[in-house]
CSV table of C-alpha atoms in Angstrom, one decimal:
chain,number,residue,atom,x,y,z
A,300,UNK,CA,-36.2,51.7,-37.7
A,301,UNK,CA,-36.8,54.5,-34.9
A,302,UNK,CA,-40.1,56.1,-34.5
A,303,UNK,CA,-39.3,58.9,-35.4
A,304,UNK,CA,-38.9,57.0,-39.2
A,305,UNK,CA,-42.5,55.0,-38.5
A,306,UNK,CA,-43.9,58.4,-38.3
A,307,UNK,CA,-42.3,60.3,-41.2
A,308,UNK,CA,-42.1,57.8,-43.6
A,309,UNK,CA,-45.8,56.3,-42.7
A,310,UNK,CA,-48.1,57.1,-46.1
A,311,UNK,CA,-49.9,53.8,-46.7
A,312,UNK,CA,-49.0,49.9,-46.1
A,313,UNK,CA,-46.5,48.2,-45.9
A,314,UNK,CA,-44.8,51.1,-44.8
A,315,UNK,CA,-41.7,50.2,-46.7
A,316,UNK,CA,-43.1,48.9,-49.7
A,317,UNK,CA,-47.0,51.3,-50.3
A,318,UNK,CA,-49.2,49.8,-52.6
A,319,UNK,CA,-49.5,53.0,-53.7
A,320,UNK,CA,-48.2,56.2,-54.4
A,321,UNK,CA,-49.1,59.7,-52.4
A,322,UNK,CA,-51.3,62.2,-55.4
A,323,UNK,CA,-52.3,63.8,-56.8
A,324,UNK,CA,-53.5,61.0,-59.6
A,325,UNK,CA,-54.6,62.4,-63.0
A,326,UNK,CA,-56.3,59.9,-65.7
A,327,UNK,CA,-56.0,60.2,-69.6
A,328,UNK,CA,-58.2,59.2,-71.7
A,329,UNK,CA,-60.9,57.8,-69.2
A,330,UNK,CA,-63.5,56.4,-70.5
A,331,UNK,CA,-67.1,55.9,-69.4
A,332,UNK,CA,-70.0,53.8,-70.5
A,333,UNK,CA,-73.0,54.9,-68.0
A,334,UNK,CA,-76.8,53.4,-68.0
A,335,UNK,CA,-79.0,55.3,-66.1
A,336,UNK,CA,-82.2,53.1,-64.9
A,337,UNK,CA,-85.0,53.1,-62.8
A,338,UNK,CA,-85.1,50.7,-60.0
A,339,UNK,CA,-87.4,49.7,-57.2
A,340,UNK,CA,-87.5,52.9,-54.3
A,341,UNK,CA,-87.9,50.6,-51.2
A,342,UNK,CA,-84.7,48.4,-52.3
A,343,UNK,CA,-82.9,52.0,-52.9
A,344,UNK,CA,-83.9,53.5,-49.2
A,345,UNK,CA,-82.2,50.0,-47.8
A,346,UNK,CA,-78.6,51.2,-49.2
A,347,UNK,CA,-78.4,54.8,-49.4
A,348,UNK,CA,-77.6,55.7,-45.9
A,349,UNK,CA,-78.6,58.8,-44.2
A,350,UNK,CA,-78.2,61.7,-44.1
A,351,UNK,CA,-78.8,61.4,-48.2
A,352,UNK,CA,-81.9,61.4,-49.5
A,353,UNK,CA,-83.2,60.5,-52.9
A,354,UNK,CA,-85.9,61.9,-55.3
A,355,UNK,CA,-86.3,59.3,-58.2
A,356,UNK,CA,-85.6,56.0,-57.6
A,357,UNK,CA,-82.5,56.2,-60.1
A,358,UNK,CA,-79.0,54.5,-60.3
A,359,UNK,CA,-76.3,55.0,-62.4
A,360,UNK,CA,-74.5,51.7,-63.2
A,361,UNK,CA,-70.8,52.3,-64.8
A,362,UNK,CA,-68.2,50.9,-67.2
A,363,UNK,CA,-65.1,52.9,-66.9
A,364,UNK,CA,-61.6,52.1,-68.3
A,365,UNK,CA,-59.0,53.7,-67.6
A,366,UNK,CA,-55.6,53.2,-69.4
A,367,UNK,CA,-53.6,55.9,-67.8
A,368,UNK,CA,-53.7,56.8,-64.1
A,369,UNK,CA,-51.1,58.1,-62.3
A,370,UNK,CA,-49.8,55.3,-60.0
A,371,UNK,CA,-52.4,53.0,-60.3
A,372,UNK,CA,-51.8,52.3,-64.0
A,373,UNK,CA,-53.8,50.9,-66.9
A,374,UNK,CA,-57.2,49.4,-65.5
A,375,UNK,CA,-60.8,48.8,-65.5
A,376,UNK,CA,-63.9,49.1,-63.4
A,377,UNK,CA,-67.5,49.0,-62.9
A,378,UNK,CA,-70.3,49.9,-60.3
A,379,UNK,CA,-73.5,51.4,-59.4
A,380,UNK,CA,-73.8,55.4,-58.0
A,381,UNK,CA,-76.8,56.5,-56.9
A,382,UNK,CA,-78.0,60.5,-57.7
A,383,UNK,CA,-78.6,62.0,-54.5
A,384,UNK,CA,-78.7,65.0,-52.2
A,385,UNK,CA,-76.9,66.4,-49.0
A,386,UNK,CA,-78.8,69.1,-47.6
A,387,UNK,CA,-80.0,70.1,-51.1
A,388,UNK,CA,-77.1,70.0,-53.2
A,389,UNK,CA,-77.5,67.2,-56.1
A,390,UNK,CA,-74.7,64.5,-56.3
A,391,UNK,CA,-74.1,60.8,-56.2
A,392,UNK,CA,-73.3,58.2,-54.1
A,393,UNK,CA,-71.0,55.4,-54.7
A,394,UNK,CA,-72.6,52.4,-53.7
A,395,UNK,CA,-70.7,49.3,-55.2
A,396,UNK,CA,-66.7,49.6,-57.2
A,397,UNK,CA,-65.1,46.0,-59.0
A,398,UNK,CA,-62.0,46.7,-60.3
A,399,UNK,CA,-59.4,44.8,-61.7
A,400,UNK,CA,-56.0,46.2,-60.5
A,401,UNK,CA,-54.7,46.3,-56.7
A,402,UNK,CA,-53.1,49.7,-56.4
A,403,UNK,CA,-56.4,51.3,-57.0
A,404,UNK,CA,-58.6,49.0,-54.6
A,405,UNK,CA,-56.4,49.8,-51.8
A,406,UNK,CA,-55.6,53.1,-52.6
A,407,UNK,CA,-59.7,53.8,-52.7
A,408,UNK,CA,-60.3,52.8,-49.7
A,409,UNK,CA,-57.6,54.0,-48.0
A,410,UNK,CA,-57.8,57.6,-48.6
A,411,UNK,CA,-61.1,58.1,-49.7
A,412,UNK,CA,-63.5,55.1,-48.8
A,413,UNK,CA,-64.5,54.0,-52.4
A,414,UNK,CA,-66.3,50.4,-51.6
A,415,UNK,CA,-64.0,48.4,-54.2
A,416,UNK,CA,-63.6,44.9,-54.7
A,417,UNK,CA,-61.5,42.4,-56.8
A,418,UNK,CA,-63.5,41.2,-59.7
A,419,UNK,CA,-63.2,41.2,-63.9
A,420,UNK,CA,-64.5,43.9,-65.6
A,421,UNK,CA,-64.0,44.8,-69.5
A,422,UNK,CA,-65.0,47.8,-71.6
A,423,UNK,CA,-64.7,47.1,-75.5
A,424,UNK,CA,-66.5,48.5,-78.8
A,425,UNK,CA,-67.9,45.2,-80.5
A,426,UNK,CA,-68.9,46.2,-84.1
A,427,UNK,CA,-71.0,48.4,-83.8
A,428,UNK,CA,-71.7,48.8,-79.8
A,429,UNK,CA,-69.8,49.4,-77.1
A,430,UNK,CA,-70.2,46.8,-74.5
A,431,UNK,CA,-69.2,46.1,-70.9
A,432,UNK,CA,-69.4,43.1,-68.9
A,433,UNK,CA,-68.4,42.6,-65.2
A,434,UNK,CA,-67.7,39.1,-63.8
A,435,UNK,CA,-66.8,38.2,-60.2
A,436,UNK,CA,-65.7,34.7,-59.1
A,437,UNK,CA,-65.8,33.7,-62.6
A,438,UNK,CA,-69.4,34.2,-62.9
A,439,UNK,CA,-71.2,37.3,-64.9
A,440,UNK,CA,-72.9,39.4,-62.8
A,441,UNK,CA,-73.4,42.7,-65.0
A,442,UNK,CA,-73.4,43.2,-69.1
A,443,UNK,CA,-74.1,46.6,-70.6
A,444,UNK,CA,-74.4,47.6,-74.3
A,445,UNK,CA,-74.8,50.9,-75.9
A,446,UNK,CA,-75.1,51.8,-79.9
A,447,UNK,CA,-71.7,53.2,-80.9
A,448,UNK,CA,-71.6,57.0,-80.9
A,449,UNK,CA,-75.0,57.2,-82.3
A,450,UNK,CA,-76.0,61.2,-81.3
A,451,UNK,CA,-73.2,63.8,-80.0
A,452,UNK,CA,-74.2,65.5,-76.4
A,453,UNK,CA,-73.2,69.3,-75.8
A,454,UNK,CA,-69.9,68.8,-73.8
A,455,UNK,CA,-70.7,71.6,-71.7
A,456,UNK,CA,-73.3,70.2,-70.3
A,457,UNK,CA,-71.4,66.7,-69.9
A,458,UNK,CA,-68.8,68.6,-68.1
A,459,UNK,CA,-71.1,70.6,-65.7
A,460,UNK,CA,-72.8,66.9,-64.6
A,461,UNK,CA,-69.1,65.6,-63.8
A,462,UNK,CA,-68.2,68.3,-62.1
A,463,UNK,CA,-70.9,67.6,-58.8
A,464,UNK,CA,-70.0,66.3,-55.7
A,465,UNK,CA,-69.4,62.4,-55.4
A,466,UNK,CA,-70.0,60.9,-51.8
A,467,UNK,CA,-68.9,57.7,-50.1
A,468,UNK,CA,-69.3,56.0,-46.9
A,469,UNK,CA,-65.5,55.0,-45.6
A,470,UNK,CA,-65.7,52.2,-43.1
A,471,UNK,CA,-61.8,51.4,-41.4
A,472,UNK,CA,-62.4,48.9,-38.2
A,473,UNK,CA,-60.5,48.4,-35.4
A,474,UNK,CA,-58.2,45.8,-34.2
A,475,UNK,CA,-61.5,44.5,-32.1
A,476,UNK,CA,-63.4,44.7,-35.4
A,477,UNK,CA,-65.4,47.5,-34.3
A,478,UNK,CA,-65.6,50.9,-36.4
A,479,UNK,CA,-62.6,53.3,-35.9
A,480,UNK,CA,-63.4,55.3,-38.9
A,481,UNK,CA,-67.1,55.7,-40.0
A,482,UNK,CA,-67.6,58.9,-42.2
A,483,UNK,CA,-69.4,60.2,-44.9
A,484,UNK,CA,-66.5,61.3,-47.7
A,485,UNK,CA,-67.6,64.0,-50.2
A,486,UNK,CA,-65.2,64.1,-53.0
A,487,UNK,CA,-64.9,66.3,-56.9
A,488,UNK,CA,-63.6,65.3,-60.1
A,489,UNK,CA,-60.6,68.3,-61.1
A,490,UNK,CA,-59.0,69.9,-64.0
A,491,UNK,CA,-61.7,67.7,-66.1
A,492,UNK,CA,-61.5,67.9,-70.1
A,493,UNK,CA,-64.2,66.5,-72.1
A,494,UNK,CA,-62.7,65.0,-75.2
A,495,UNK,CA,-65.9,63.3,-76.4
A,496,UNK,CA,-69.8,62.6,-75.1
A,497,UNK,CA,-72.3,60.4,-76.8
A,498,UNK,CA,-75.8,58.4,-76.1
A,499,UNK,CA,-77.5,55.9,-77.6
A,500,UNK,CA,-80.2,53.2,-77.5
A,501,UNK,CA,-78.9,50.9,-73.9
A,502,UNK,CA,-79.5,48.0,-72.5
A,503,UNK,CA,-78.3,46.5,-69.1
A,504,UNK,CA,-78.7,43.0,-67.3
A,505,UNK,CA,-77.8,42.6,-63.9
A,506,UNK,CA,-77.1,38.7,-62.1
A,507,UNK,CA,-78.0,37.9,-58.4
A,508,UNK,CA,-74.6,37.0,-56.4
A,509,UNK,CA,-73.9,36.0,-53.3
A,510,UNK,CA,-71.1,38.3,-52.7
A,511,UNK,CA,-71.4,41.3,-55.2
A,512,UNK,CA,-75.1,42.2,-55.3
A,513,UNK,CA,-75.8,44.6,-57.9
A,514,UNK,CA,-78.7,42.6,-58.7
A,515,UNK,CA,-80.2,43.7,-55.1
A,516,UNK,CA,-81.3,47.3,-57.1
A,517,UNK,CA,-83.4,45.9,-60.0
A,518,UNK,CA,-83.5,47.3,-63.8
A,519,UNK,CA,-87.1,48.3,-64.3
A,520,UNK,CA,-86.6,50.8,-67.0
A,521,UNK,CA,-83.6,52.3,-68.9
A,522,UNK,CA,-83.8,56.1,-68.7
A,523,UNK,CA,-80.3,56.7,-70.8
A,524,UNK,CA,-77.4,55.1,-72.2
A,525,UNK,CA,-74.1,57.7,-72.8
A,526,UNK,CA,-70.3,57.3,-73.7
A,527,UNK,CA,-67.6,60.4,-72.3
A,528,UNK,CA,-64.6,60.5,-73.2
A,529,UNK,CA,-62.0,62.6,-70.6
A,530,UNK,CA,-59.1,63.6,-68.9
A,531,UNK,CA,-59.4,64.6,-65.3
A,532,UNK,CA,-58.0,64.3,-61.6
A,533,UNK,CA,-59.5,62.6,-58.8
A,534,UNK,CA,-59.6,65.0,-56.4
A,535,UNK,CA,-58.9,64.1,-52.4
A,536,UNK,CA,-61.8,64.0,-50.0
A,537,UNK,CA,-63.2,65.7,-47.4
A,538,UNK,CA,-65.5,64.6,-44.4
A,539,UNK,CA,-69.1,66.2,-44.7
A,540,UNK,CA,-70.4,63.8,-41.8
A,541,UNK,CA,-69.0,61.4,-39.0
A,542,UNK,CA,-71.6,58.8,-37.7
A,543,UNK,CA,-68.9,57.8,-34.6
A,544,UNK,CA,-69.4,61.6,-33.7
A,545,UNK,CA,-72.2,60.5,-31.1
């Protein structure tokens, strides 16, 4: 193979065989379960890395299943975001991603940065509540439940939340395991239907773990519980801030 090939045929790895396929990717039917709770502000400030700021000490920890993506299949995942601002502007910050499929955990962090990780998460209605539980290393780290569809939520609104801007922090080292790529990735959610929103009474537990430490941002009180249902496409990234810059 000439270099001339490397070069043109170079998307992601292996080169001859990428673990996944260039986008746009478009999801159907994706479904979230978010609990939005209060949590200890010092324990935020240690994660959320500058220049982000906070005003409540909130996080947003997710369920989301996703059944139809384009390249990266029929999967599920949940994580923590955290609602805050970049020079003013309201969004959120992904903070911790466990997924359950490979094309998307190397496809996240890749392109955009998305902090994922190989772990067992499930999103199911039980009877009457929807619940979702997230193990790593065979050990249960996070479980969520929510009444089924108790109230309806103005869709509008649902849409409007969805549509602000999602940040990352996308680490790629280099071959001396020092940083070659340290940025802040700001990304949007596109062509985004809501099909369905809901909220209900909630209730979340989180387990200390060694390795995947969602535990490290404490429940102290559950502020909301809702269920969306939608079709959208993950937009691509951009860099709002590059800490190798200096």
């Amino acid at each position: 193979m000439k270099i001339s090939d490397v070069k043109k045929n170079a998307f992601a790895m292996p080169l001859t065989n990428p673990s996944y396929p260039p986008g746009p990717y478009r999801f159907v039917n994706r479904e979230f379960l978010v609990i939005t709770y209060r949590t200890d502000p010092a324990a935020l400030a240690r994660v959320l890395p500058e220049p982000l700021t906070f005003d409540e000490p909130l996080v947003k920890y997710e369920f989301i299943r996703m059944p139809d993506s384009t390249g990266f299949g029929d999967y599920t995942e949940s994580g923590q975001v955290i609602p805050c601002k970049l020079n003013g502007v309201a969004g959120g910050y992904v903070h911790s991603m466990f997924l359950n499929d490979d094309a998307p955990i190397a496809g996240g962090r890749e392109i955009w940065g998305f902090p994922k990780k190989l772990a067992d998460p499930s999103l199911s209605v039980v009877k009457d509540t929807l619940v979702g539980t997230l193990d790593y290393s065979g050990q249960r780290i996070a479980t969520a439940t929510m009444g089924y569809k108790h109230r309806g939520l103005d869709l509008d609104k649902v849409r409007e939340s969805l549509l602000a801007p999602n940040f990352m922090l996308k680490i790629i080292p280099h071959v001396d395991c020092t940083p070659r790529i340290c940025e802040l990735v700001r990304y949007y959610l596109e062509d985004l239907t809501v099909k369905g929103a809901w909220e209900g009474p909630g209730a979340l537990a989180l387990f200390p773990h060694a390795l995947a430490d969602v535990a490290a941002l404490p429940v102290l009180e559950i502020k909301s519980a809702v269920h969306i249902l939608t079709d959208l496409t993950l937009g691509l990234g951009e860099v709002v801030y590059d800490y190798m810059a200096d």
